[in-house]
CSV table of C-alpha atoms in Angstrom, one decimal:
chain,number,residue,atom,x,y,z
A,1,UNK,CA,67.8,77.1,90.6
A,2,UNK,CA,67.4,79.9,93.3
A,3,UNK,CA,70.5,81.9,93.9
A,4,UNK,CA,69.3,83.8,96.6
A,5,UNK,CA,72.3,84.4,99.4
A,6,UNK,CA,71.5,82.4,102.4
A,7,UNK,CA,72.2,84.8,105.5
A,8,UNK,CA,75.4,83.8,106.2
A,9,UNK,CA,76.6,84.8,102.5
A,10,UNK,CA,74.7,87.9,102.1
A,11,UNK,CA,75.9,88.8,105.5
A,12,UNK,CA,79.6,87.8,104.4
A,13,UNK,CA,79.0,90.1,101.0
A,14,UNK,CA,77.9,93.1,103.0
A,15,UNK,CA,81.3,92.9,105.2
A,16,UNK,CA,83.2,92.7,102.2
A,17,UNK,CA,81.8,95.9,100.5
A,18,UNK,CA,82.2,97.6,103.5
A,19,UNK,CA,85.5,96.8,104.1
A,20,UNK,CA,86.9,96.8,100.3
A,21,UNK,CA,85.0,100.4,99.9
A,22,UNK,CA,86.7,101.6,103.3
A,23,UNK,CA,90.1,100.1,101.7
A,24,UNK,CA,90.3,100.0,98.4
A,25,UNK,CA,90.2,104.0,97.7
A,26,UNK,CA,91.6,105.3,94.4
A,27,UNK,CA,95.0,106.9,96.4
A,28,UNK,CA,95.2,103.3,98.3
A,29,UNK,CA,95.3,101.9,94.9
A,30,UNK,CA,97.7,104.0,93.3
A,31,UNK,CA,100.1,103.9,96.2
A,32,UNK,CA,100.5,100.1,95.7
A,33,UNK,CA,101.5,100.2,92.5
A,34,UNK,CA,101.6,96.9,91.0
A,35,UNK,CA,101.7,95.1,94.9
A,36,UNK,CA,99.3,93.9,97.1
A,37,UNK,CA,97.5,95.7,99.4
A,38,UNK,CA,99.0,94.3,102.9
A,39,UNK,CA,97.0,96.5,105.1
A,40,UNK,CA,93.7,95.6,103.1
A,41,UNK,CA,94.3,91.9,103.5
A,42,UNK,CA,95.0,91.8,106.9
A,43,UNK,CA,91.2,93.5,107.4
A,44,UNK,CA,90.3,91.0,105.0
A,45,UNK,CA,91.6,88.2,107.6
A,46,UNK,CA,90.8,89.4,110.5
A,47,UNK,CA,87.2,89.5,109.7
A,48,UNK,CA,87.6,85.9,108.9
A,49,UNK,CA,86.1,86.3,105.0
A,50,UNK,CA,89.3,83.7,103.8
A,51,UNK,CA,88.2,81.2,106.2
A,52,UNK,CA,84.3,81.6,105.6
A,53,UNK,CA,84.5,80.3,102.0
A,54,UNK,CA,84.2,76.5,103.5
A,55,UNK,CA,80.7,77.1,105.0
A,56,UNK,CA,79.3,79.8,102.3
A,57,UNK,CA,80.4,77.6,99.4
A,58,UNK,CA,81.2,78.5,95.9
A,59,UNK,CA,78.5,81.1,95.2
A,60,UNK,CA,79.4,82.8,98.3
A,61,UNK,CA,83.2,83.3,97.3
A,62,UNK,CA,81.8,84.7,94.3
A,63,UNK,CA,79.8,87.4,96.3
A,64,UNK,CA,82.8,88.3,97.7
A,65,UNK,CA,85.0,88.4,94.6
A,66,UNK,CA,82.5,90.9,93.0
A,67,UNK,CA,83.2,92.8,95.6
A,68,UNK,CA,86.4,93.1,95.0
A,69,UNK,CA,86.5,93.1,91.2
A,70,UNK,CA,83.8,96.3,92.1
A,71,UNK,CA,87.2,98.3,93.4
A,72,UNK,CA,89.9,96.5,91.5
A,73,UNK,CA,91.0,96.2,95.1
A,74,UNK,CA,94.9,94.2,95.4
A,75,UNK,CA,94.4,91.2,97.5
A,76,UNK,CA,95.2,87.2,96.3
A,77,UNK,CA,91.1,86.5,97.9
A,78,UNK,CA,90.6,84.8,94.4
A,79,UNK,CA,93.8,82.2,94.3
A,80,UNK,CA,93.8,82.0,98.0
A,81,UNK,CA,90.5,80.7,98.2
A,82,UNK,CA,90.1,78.9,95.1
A,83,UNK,CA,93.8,76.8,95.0
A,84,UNK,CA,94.5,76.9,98.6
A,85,UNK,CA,91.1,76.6,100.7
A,86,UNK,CA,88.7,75.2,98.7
A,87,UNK,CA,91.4,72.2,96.5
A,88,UNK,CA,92.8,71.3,100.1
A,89,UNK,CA,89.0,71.1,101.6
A,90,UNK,CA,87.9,69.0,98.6
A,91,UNK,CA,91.0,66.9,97.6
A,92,UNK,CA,93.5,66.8,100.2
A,93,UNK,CA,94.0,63.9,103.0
A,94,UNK,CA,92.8,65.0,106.4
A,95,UNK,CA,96.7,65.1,107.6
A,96,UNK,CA,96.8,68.0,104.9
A,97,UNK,CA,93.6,69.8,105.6
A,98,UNK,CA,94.7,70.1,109.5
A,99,UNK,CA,98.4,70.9,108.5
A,100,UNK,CA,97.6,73.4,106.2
A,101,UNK,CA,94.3,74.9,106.3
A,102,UNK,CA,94.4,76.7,109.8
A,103,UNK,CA,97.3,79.5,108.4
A,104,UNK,CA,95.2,79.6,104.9
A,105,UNK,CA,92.0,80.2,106.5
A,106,UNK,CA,93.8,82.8,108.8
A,107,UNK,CA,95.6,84.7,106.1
A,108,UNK,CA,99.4,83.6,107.3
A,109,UNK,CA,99.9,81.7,104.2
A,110,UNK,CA,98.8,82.6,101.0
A,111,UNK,CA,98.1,80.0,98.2
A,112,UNK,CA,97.8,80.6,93.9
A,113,UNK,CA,97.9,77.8,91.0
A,114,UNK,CA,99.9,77.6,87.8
A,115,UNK,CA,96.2,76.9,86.2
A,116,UNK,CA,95.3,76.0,83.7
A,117,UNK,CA,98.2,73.1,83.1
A,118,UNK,CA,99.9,73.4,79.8
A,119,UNK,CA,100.5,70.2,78.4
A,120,UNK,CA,104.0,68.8,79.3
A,121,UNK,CA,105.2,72.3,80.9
A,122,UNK,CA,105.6,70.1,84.7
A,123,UNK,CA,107.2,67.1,85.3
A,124,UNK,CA,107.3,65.1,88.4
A,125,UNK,CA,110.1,62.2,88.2
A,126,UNK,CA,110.5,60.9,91.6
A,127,UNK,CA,107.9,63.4,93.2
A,128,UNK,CA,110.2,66.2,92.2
A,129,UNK,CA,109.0,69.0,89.9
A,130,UNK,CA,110.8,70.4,86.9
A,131,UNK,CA,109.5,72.9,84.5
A,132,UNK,CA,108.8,76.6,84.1
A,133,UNK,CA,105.8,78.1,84.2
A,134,UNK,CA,106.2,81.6,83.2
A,135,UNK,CA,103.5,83.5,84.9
A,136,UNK,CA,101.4,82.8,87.6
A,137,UNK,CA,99.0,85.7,89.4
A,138,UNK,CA,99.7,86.9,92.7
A,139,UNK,CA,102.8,84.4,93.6
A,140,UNK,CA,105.3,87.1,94.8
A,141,UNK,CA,102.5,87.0,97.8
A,142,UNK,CA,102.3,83.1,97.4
A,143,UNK,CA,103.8,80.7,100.4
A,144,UNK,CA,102.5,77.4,98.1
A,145,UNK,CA,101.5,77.4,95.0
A,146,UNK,CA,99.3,74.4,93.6
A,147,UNK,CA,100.8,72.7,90.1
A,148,UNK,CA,99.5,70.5,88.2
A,149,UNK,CA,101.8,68.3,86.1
A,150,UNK,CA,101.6,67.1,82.7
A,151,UNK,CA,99.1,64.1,83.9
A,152,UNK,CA,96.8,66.7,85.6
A,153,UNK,CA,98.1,65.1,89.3
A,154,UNK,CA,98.1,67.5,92.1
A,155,UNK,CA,101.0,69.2,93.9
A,156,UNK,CA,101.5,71.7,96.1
A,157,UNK,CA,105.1,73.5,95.9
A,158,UNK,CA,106.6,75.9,98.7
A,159,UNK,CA,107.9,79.4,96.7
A,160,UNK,CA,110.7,78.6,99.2
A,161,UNK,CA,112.1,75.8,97.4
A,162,UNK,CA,111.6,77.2,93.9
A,163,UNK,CA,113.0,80.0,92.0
A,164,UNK,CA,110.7,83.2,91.9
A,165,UNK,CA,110.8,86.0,89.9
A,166,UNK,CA,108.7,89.1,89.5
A,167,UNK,CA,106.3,89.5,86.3
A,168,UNK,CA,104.5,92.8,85.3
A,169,UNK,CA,101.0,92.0,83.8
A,170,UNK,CA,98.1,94.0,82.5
A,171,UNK,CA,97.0,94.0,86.0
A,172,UNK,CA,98.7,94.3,89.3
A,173,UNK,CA,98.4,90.8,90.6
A,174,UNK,CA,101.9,90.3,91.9
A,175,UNK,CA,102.5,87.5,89.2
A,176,UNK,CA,105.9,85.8,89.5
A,177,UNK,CA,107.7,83.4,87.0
A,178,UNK,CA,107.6,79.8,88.5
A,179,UNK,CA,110.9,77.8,87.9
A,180,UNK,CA,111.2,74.2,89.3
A,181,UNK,CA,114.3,72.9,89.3
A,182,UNK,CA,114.1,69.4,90.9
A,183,UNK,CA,112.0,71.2,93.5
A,184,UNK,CA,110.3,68.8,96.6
A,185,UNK,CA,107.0,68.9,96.6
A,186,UNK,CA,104.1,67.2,98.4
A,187,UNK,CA,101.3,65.5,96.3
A,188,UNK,CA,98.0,66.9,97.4
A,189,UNK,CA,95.2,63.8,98.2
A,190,UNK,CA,95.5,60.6,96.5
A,191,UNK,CA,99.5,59.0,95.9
A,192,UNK,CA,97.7,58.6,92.3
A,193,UNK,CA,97.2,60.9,90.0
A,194,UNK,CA,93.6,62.1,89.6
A,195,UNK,CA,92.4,64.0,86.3
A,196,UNK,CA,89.1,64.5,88.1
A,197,UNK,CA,90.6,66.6,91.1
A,198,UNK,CA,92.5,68.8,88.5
A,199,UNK,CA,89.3,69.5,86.3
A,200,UNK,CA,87.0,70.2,89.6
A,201,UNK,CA,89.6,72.5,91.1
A,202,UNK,CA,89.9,74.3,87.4
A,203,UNK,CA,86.4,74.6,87.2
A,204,UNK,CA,86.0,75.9,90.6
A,205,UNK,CA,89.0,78.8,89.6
A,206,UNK,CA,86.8,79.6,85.9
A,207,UNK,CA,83.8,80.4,88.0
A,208,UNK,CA,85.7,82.1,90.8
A,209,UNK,CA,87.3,84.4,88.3
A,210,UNK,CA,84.2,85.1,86.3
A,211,UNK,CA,82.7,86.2,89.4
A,212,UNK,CA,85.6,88.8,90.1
A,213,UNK,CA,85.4,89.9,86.2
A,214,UNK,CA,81.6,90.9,87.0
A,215,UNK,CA,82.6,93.1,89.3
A,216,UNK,CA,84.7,94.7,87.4
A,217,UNK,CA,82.3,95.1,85.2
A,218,UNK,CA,79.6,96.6,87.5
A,219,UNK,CA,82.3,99.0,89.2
A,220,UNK,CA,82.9,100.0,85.3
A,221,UNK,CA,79.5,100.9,84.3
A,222,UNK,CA,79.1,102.4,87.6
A,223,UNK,CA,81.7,104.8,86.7
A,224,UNK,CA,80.6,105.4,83.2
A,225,UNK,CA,77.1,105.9,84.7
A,226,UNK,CA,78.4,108.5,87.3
A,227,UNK,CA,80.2,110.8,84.2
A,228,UNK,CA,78.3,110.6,81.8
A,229,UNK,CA,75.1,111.7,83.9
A,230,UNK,CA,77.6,114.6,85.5
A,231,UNK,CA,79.2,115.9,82.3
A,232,UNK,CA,77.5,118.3,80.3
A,233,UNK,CA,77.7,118.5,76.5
A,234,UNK,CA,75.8,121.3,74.2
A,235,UNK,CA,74.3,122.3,77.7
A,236,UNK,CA,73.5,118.4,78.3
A,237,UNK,CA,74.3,115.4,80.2
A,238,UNK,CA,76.3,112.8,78.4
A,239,UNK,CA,74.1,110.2,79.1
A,240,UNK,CA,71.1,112.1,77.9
A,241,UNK,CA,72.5,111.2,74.3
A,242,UNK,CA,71.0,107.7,72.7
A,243,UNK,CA,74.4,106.4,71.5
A,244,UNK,CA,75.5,106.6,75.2
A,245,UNK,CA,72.1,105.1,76.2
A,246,UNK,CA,72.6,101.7,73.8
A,247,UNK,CA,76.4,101.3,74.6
A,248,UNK,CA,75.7,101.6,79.0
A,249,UNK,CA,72.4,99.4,78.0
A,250,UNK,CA,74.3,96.8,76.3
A,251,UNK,CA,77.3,96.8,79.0
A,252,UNK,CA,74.9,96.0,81.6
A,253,UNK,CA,73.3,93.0,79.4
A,254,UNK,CA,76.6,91.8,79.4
A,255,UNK,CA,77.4,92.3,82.7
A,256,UNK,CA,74.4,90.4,83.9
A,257,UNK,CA,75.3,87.4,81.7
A,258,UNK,CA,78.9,87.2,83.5
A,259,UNK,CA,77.1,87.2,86.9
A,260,UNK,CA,74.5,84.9,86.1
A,261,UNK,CA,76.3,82.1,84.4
A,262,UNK,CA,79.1,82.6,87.5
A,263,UNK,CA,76.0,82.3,89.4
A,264,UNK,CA,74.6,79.2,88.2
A,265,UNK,CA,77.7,77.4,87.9
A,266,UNK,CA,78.8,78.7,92.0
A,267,UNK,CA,75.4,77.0,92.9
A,268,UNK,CA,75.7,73.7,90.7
A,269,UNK,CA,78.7,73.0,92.2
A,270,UNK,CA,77.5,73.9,95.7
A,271,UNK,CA,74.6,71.4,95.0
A,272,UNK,CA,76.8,68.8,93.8
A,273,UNK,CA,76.1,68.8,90.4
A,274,UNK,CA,78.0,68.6,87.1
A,275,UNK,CA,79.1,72.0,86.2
A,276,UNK,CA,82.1,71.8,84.0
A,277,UNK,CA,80.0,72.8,81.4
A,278,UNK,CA,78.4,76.0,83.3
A,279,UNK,CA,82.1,76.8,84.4
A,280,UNK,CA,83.3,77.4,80.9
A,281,UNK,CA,80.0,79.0,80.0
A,282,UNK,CA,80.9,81.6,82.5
A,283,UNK,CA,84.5,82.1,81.7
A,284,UNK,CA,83.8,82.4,78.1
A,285,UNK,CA,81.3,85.2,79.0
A,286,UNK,CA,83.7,86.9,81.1
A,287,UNK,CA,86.3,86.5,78.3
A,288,UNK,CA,84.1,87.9,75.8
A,289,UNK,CA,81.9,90.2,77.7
A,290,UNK,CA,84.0,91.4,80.1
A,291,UNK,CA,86.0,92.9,77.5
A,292,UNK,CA,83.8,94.2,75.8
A,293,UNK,CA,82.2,96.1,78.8
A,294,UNK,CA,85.3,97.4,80.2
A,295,UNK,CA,86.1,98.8,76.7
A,296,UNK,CA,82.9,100.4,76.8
A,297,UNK,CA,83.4,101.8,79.9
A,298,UNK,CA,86.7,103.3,79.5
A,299,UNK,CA,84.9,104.7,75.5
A,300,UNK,CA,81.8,106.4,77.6
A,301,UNK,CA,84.7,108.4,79.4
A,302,UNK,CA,85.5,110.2,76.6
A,303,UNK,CA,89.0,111.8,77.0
A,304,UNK,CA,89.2,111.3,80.5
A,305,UNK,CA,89.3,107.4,79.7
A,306,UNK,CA,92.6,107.9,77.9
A,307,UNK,CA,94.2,109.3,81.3
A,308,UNK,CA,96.1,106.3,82.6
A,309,UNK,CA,95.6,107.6,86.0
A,310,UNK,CA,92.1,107.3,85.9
A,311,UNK,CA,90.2,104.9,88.1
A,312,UNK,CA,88.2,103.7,84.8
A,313,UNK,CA,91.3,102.5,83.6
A,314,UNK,CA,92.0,99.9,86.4
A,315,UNK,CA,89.0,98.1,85.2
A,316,UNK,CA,89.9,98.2,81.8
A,317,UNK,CA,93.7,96.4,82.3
A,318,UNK,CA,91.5,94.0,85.1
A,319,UNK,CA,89.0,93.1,82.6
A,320,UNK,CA,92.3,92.5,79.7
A,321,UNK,CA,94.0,90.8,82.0
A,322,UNK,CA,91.1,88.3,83.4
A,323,UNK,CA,90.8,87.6,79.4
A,324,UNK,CA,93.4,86.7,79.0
A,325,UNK,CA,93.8,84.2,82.5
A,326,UNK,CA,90.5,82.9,81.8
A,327,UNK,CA,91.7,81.6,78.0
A,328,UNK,CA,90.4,84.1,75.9
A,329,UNK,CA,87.0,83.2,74.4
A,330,UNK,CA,87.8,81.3,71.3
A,331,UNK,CA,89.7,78.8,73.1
A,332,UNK,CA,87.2,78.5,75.9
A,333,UNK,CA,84.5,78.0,73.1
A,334,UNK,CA,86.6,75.5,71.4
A,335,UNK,CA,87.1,73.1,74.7
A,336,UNK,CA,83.6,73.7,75.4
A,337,UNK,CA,82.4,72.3,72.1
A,338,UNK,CA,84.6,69.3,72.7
A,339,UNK,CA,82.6,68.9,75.9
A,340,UNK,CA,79.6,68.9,74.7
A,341,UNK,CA,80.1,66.7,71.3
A,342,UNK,CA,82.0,63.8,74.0
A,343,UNK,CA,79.0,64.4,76.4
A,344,UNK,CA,76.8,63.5,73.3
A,345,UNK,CA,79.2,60.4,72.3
A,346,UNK,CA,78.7,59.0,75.4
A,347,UNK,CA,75.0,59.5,75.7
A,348,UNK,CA,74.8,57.9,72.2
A,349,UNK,CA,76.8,54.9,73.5
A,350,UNK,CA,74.1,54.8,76.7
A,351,UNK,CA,71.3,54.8,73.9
């Protein structure tokens, strides 16, 4: 394994902190509110980081989600990329990849994904879709939104012919409840249905996340770092003090776990090998990691982490709320487990 950035993704990294740490200030942020950042985006765009993901791969979106998970900074990169560029680039037909993927790639559409499926919650009688789905990250932003139906099949849904409404989450994501009401859609690849496109695209969304909840992480301890080493306590620094020492020394352990499991799965699946297993590995660390870390870092702030209008405290409802999307760690430990114990039937069988 070497997960080393090539050029082009270290050079696509560097343009993205430098334009999310231009961007994404604290009074940029707290002037959205619970939006997206418009302004933000279209920088974003025109410096062609939406469209990049196709040549830096997996582990170079993830560069450039912990970026943004570094700022909290409001923009659908994440579902864009993951449901929109990257499912259409792996599993659409070619008449779909050339219809679609220009305005994705150029930030005039916007794409998220009602992952993962809950069983029966979709129907698709006739190629129509019915169901509710009751909330779905950045889809007030969303011109198609990716849903998979109760036999894991692919389709791709224009918010114009379903029934949107605004949700409030932990974090600001601009999530929207989803209803389909006999709503067209267009099946995305195959006309069959295809578990295997449904568990690749969810996998490649677990590792894109993880990757954004390790920059929250870092952009947490970062902050913790910078007080506690400024305030002053009995004529002290904060972080002069061994309990503060062990809790920012644990936090970065676990930070480093969420990057490097996002890490090894992003470069698996950029080298074409199984990483279903890697994926949940790194979404159960971000889970259970991430919120410990973010909890830590909003605890090293004393007082001050209490303040809602903090900048700490953006990391800690981003770090809740990407527990929470990922599956929260017990139930990403229990599918794992089932992973691994049919991986070991079928090698038995092989034996």
């Amino acid at each position: 394994m070497d997960f080393t950035p090539t050029e082009e993704q270290g050079a696509a990294a560097g343009l993205a902190a430098q334009i999310f740490g231009d961007l994404a200030t604290h009074e940029r942020l707290a002037a959205a509110g619970t939006g997206t950042d418009a302004e933000l985006w279209k920088a974003l765009c025109a410096a062609g980081l939406p469209g990049a993901v196709e040549e830096i791969g997996l582990l170079g979106l993830v560069l450039l989600l912990e970026e943004q998970g570094r700022t909290t900074a409001q923009v659908p990169l994440a579902a864009t990329a993951v449901y929109g560029i990257l499912a259409l680039a792996r599993h659409g037909s070619a008449e779909q990849r050339a219809r679609l993927l220009p305005a994705l790639r150029a930030g005039t559409a916007v794409a998220t994904g009602a992952f993962p499926a809950r069983g029966g919650a979709v129907r698709s009688p006739g190629g129509r879709l019915t169901g509710v789905l009751p909330a779905v990250p950045w889809l007030r932003d969303a011109t198609h939104v990716l849903v998979p139906d109760a036999d894991r099949a692919l389709w791709l849904v224009r918010t114009a012919d379903a029934d949107v409404a605004p949700v409030e989450t932990t974090a600001p994501w601009a999530a929207g409840r989803l209803l389909l009401d006999d709503a067209p859609a267009e099946r995305v690849g195959s006309a069959a249905a295809d578990p295997a496109a449904y568990a690749d695209v969810l996998a490649l969304a677990r590792t894109a996340f993880a990757g954004l909840q390790a920059g929250v992480c870092a952009g947490s301890l970062a902050r913790a770092v910078e007080y506690t080493c400024a305030r002053e306590q009995f004529g002290r620094p904060l972080s002069t003090n061994q309990g503060v020492q062990l809790k920012a020394a644990d936090a970065y352990m676990d930070t480093e776990a969420i990057r490097v499991t996002a890490y090894e799965a992003a470069w698996r699946t950029d080298e074409g090998l199984p990483a279903a297993e890697h994926a949940l590995t790194a979404a159960w660390w971000a889970s259970e990691a991430g919120k410990r870390v973010v909890h830590t870092g909003q605890h090293l702030h004393g007082g001050m982490g209490a303040d809602l209008d903090h900048p700490v405290h953006r990391h800690f409802l981003w770090g809740r709320q990407l527990d929470a999307h990922l599956g929260c760690g017990p139930e990403l430990l229990a599918e794992l487990g089932g992973l691994l114990a049919a991986d070991g039937d079928h090698e038995e069988e092989h034996a």
